[in-house]
mmCIF file of C-alpha atoms in Angstrom:
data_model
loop_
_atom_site.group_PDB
_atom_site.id
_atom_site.type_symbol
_atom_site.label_atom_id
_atom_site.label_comp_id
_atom_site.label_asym_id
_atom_site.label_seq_id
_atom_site.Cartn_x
_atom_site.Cartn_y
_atom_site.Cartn_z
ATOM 1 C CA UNK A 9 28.344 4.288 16.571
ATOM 2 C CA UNK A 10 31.397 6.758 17.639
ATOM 3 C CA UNK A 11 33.373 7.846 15.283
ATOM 4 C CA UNK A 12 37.298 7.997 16.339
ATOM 5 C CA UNK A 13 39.956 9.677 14.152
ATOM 6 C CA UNK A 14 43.140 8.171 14.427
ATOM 7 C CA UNK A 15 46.192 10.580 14.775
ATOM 8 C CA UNK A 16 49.680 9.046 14.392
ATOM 9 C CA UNK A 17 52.487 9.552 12.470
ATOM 10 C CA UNK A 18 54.244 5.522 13.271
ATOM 11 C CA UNK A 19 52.597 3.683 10.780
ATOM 12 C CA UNK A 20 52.631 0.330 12.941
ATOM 13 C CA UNK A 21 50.830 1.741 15.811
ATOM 14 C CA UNK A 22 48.421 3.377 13.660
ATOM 15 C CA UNK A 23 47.158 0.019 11.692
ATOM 16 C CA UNK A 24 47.185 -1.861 15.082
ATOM 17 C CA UNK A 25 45.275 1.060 16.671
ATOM 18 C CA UNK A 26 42.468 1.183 13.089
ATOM 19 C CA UNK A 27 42.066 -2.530 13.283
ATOM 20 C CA UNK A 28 41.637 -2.939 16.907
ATOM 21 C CA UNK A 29 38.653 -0.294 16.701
ATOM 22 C CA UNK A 30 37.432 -2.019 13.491
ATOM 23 C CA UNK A 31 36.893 -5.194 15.880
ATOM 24 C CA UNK A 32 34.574 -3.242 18.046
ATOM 25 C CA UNK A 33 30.969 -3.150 17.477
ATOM 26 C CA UNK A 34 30.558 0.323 19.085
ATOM 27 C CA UNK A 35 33.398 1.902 17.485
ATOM 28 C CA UNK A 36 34.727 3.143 13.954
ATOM 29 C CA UNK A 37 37.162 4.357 12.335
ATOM 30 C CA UNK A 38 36.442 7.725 10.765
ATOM 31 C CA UNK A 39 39.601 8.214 9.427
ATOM 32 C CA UNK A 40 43.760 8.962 9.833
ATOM 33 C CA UNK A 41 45.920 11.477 10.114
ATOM 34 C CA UNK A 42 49.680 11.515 10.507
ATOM 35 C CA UNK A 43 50.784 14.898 11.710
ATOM 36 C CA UNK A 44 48.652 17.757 13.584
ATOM 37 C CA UNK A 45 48.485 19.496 10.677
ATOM 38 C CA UNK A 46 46.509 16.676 8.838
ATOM 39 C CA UNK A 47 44.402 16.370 12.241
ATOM 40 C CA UNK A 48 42.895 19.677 12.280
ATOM 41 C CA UNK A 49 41.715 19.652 8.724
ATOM 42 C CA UNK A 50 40.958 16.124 9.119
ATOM 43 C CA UNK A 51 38.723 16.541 12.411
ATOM 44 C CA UNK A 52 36.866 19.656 10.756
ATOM 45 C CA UNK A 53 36.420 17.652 7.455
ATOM 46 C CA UNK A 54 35.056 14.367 9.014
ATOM 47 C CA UNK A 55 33.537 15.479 12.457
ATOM 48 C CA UNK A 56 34.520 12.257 14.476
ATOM 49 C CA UNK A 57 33.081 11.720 17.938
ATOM 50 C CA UNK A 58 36.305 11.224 19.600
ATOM 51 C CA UNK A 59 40.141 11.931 18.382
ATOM 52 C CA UNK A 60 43.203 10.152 18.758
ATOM 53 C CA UNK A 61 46.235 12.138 19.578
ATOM 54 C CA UNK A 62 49.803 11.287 19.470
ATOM 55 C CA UNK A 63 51.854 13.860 21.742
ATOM 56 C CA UNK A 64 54.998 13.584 19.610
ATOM 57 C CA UNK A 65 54.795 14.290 15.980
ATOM 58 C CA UNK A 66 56.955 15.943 13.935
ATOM 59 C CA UNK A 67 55.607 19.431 12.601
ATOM 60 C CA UNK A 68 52.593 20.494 15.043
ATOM 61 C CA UNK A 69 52.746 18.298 18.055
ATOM 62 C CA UNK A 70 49.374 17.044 19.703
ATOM 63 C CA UNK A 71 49.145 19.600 21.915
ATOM 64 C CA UNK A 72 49.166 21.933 19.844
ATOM 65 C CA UNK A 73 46.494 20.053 17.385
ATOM 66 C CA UNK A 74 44.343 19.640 20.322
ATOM 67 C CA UNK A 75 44.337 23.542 21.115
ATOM 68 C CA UNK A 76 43.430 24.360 17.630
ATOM 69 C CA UNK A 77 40.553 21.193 17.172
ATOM 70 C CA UNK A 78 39.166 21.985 20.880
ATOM 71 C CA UNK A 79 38.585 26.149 19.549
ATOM 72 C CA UNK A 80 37.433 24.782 16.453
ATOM 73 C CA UNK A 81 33.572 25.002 16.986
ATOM 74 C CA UNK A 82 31.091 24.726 19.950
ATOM 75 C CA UNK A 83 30.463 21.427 19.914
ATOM 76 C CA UNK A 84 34.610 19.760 18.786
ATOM 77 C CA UNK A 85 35.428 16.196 19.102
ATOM 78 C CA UNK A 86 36.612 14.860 22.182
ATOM 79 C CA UNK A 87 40.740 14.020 22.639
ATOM 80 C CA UNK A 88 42.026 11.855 24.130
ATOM 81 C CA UNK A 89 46.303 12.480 24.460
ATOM 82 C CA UNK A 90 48.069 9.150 23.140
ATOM 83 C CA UNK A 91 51.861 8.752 23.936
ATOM 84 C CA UNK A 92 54.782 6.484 25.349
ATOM 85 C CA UNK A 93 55.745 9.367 27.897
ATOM 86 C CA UNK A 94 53.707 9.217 31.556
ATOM 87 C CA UNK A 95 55.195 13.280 32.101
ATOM 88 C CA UNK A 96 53.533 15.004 34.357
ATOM 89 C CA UNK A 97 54.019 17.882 32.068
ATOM 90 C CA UNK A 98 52.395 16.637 28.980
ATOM 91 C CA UNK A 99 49.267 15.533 31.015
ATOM 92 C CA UNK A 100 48.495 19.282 32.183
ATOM 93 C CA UNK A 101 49.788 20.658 28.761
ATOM 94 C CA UNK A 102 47.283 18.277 26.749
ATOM 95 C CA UNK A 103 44.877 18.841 29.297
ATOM 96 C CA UNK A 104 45.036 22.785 29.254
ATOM 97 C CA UNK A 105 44.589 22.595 25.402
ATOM 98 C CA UNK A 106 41.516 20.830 25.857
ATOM 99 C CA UNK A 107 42.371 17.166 25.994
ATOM 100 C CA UNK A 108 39.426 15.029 27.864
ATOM 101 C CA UNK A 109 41.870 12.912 28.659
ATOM 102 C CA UNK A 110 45.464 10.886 28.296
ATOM 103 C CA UNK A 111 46.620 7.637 27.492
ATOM 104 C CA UNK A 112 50.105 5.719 27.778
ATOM 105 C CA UNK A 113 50.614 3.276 24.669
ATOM 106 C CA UNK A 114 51.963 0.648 26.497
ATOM 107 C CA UNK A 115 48.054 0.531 28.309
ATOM 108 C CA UNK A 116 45.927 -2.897 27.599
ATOM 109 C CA UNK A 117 44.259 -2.459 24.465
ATOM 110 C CA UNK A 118 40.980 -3.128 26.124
ATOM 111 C CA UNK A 119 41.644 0.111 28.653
ATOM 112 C CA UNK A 120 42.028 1.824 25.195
ATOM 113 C CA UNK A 121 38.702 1.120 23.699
ATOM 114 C CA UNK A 122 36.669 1.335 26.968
ATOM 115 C CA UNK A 123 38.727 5.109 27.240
ATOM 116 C CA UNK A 124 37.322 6.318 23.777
ATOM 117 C CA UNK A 125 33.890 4.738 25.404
ATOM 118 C CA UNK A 126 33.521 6.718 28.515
ATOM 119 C CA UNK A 127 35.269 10.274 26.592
ATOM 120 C CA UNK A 128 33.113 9.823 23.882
ATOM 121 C CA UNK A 129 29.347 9.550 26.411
ATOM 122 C CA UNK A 130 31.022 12.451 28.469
ATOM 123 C CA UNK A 131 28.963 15.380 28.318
ATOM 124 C CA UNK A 132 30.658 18.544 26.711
ATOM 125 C CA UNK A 133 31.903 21.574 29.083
ATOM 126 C CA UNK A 134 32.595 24.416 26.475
ATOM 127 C CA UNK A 135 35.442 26.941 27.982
ATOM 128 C CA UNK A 136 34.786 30.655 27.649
#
């Protein structure tokens, strides 16, 4: 079973997003967060498999939540970036804080579950 923790601070896209991974049989929800403050303790608290990430939330933005969850420990959660902006610039920014990878919200919910698939069985590469 993976374990995803759901990180998003619009309340709508957060239920559709828990209930849509409740429907899988590979996949559960380990819990939610609604800022990236409430992400870090929440990742360190429930050790999920995989985390979702809003970009945009008010207080500390995903980036900045996946910087401090990927330098957490040696063996973090994987992230994968969730937003409605396709920048260039928040791709390599999520990326360079340790992001395994980045979604668009407006992406078939089916693309969604097979991404937090394929993050979750990729294999670790710890940065020094």
């Amino acid at each position: 079973m993976i374990r995803v923790l759901l990180t998003e601070d619009q309340p709508l896209i957060r239920h559709g997003l828990r209930v849509l991974i409740a429907d899988h049989p590979r996949l559960e929800v380990a819990g939610e967060a609604t800022n990236g403050e409430e992400a870090v303790q929440r990742a360190e608290q429930l050790a999920p498999d995989v985390v979702v990430m809003d970009i945009r939330m008010p207080g500390m933005d995903g980036i900045e939540a996946t910087r401090h969850i990927a330098a957490s420990s040696e063996t973090p959660p994987k992230i994968l970036i969730l937003t409605t902006f396709d920048d260039d610039e928040y791709v390599y920014g999520a990326l360079r804080a340790g992001a395994s990878g980045f979604l668009v919200k407006d992406m078939d919910m089916d693309q969604i579950l097979t991404a937090i698939e394929v993050v979750a069985a990729t294999p670790s590469s710890r940065r020094a």
